[in-house]
Protein backbone atom coordinates (compact mmCIF):
# COMPACT_ATOMS: atom_id res chain seq x y z
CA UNK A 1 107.01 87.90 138.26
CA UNK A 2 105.92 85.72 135.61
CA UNK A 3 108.29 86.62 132.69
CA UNK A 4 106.65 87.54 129.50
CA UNK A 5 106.89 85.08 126.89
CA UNK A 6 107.67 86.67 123.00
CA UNK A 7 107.39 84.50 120.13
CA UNK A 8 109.86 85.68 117.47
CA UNK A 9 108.16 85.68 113.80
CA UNK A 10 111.40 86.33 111.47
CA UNK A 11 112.06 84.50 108.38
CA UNK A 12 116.18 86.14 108.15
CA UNK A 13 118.67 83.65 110.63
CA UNK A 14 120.95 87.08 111.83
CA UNK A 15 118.34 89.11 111.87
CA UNK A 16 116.17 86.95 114.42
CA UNK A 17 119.03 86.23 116.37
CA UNK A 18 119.89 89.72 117.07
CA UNK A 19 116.41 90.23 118.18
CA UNK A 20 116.27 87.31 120.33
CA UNK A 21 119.39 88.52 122.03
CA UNK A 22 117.86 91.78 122.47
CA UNK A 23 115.10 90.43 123.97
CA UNK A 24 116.51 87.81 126.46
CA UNK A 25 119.09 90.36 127.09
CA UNK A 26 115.91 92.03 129.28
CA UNK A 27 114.68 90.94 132.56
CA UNK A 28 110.88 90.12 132.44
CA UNK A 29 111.05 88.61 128.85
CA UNK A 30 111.52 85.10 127.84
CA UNK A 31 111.73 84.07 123.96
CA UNK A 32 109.34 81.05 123.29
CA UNK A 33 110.62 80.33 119.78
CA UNK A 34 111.29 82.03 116.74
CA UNK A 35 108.86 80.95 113.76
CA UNK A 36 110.33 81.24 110.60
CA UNK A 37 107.01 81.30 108.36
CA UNK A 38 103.30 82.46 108.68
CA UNK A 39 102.06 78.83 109.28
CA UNK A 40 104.70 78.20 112.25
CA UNK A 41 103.95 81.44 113.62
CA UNK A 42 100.06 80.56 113.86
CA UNK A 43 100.78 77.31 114.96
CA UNK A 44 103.15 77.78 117.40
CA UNK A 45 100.69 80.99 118.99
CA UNK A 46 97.67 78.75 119.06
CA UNK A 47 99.14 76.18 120.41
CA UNK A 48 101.54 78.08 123.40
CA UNK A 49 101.06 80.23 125.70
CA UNK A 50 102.34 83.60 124.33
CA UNK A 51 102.29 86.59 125.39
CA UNK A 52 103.99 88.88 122.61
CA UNK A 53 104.14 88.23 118.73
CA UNK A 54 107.20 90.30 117.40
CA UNK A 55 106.28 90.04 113.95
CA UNK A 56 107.82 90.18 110.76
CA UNK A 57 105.76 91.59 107.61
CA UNK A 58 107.04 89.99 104.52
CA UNK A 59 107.28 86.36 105.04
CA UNK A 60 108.03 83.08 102.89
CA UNK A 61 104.61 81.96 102.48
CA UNK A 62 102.32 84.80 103.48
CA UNK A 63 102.28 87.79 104.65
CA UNK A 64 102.45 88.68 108.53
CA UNK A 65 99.29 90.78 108.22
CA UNK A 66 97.79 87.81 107.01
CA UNK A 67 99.59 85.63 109.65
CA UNK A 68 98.50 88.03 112.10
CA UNK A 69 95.11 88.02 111.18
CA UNK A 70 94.72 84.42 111.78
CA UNK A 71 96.50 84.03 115.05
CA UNK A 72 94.17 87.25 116.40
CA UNK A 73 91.19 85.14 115.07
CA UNK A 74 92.38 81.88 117.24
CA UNK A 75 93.90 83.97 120.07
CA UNK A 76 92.48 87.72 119.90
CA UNK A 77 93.71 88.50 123.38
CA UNK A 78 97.32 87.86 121.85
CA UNK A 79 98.94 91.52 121.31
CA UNK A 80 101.50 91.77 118.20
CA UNK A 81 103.92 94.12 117.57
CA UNK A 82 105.37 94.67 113.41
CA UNK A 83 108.92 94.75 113.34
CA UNK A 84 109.75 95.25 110.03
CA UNK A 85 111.59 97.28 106.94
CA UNK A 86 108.58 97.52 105.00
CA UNK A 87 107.46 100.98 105.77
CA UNK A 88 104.86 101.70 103.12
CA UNK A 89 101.13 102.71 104.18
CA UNK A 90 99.63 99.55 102.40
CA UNK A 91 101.78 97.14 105.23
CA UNK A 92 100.73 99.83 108.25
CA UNK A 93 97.27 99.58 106.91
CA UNK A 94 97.21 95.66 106.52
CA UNK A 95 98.86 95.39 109.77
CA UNK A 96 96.49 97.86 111.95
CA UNK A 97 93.18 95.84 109.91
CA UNK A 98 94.91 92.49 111.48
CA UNK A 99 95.14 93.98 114.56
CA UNK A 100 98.78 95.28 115.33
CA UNK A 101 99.54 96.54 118.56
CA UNK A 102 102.42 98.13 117.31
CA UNK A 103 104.16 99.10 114.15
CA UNK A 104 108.21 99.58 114.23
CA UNK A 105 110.08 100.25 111.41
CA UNK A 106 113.56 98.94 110.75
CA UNK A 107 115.22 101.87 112.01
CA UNK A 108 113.86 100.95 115.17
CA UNK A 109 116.52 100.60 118.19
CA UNK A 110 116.28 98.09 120.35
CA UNK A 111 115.20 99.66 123.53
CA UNK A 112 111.87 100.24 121.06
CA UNK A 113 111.49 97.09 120.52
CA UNK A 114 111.70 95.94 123.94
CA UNK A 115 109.58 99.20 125.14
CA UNK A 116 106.95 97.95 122.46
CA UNK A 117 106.79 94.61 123.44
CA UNK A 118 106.59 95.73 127.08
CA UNK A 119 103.80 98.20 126.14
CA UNK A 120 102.04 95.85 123.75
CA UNK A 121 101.51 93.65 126.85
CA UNK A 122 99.49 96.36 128.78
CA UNK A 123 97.22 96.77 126.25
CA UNK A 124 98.93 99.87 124.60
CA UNK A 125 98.57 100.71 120.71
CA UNK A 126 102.17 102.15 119.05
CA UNK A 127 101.77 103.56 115.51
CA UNK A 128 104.68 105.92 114.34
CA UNK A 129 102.32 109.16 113.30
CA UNK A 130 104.76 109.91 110.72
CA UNK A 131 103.96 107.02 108.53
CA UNK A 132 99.98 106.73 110.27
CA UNK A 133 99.56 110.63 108.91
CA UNK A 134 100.78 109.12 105.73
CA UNK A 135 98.47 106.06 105.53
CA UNK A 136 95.49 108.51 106.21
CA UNK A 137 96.28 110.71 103.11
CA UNK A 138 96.34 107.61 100.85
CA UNK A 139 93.37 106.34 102.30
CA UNK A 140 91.88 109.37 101.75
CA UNK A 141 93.01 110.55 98.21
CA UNK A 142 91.48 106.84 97.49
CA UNK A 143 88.03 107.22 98.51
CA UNK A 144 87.78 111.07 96.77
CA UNK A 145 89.32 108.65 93.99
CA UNK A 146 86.70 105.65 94.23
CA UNK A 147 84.10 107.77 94.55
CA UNK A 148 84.74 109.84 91.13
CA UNK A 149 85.10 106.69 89.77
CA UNK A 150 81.94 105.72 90.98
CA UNK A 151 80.29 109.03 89.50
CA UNK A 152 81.81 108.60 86.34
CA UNK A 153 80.33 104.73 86.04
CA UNK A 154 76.64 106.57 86.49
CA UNK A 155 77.35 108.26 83.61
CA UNK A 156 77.34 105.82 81.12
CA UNK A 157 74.77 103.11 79.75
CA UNK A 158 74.10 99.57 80.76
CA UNK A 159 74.96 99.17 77.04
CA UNK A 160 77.77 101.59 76.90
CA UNK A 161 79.80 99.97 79.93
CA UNK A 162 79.12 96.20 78.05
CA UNK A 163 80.83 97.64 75.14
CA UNK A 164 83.84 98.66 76.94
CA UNK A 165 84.47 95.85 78.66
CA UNK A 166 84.41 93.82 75.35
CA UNK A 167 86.67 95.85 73.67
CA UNK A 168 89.01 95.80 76.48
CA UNK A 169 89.48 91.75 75.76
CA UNK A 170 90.73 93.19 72.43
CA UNK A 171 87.87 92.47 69.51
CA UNK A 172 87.52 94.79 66.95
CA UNK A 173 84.38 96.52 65.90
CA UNK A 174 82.26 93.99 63.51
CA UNK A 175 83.56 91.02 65.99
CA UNK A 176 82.09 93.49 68.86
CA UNK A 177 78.54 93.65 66.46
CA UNK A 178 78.55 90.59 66.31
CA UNK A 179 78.61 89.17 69.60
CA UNK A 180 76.19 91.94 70.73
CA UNK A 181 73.66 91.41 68.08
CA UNK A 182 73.98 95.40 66.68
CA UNK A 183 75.07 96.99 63.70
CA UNK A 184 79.16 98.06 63.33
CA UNK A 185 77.77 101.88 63.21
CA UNK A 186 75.75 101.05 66.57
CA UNK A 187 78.96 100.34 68.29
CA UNK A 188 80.81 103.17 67.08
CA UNK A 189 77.89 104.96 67.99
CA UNK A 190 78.00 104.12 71.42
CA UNK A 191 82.04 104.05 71.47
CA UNK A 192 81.64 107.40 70.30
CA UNK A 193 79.52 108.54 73.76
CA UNK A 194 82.15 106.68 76.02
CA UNK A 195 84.93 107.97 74.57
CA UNK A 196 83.27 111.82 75.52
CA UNK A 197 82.71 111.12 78.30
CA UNK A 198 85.85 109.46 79.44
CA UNK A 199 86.95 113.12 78.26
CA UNK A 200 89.95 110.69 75.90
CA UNK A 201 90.48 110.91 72.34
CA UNK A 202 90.80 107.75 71.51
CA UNK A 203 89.57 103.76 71.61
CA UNK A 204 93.23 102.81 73.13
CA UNK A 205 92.78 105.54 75.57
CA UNK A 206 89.57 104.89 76.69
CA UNK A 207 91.12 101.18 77.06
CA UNK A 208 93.56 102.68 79.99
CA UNK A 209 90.86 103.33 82.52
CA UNK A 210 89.97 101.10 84.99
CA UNK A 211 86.34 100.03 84.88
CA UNK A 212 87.54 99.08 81.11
């Protein structure tokens, strides 16, 4: 049987060559190389015949979401599996958009890894539901956030919302008339409205939000 061919994406020399002795430490897989960048790891999986990516996510020069991304552009029948010790949901979420097979933490042991590479070449998807569940919530808590936000913005003026913004590049009130061709009191006016309904008490506060 054809062995299957795993290209190593690891940027840290021990920790790539305990992987790569995992892995050619199995029977039925064969390490191609080990890429120590995002640009060598697209190169090197558009230009070979691969059938893994064990991927790092935080490379020297880009991401492996983003390195990901490109080889599954070039190559989208390529499967890639995340080995990595970034756990957070924005790296799981990054990594699923670019098309992960599989997503293993570092506390991963190395008959996971080779079971996920293994798995990743039948077609299987491997997502620790632990950290998935997770990366649901904060998707989740962002759109109920985006979408007050959104509700809020409806709220106020075209003229209102131009106001805000040009106090947020710091100029005072009569510099603020100025530019807009109003009266001082007209911008106070309006500053007034935003900050109620901001719900704030203040001009600095109504500075910390994020449509400012």
């Amino acid at each position: 049987m054809t062995p299957i061919r795993v290209l190593v994406v690891q940027d840290h020399p021990m920790l790539a060559s305990a992987i790569v002795e995992i892995l050619e430490g199995e029977p039925g897989l064969r390490v191609l190389a080990v890429a120590r960048s995002g640009a060598d790891a697209v190169r090197l999986a558009t230009q070979e015949a691969v059938g893994v990516v064990l991927m790092d996510y935080r490379l020297p020069d880009m991401t492996g979401a983003a390195a990901a991304g490109q080889i599954r552009t070039a190559r989208p029948e390529t499967p890639i599996v995340f080995h990595t010790t970034d756990d957070s949901e924005t790296a799981l979420l990054d990594a699923i958009d670019a098309g992960a097979s599989a997503y293993l933490t570092g506390s991963a042991t190395a008959g996971e890894i080779v079971d996920a590479v293994r798995r990743a070449i039948l077609g299987e998807v491997l997502i620790p539901v632990a950290l998935f569940a997770r990366a649901i919530v904060r998707q989740r808590r962002h759109a109920i956030e985006q979408g007050e936000r959104e509700k809020l913005l409806a709220e106020f003026t075209p003229r209102e919302l131009e106001i805000l913004r040009v106090l947020a590049k710091g100029l005072d009130t009569p510099t603020i008339a100025g530019r807009m061709g109003i009266a001082p009191h007209t911008v106070e006016w309006h500053l007034r409205h935003v900050i109620e309904k901001l719900r704030v008490h203040s001009k600095l506060q109504a500075l910390s939000q994020p449509f400012a």
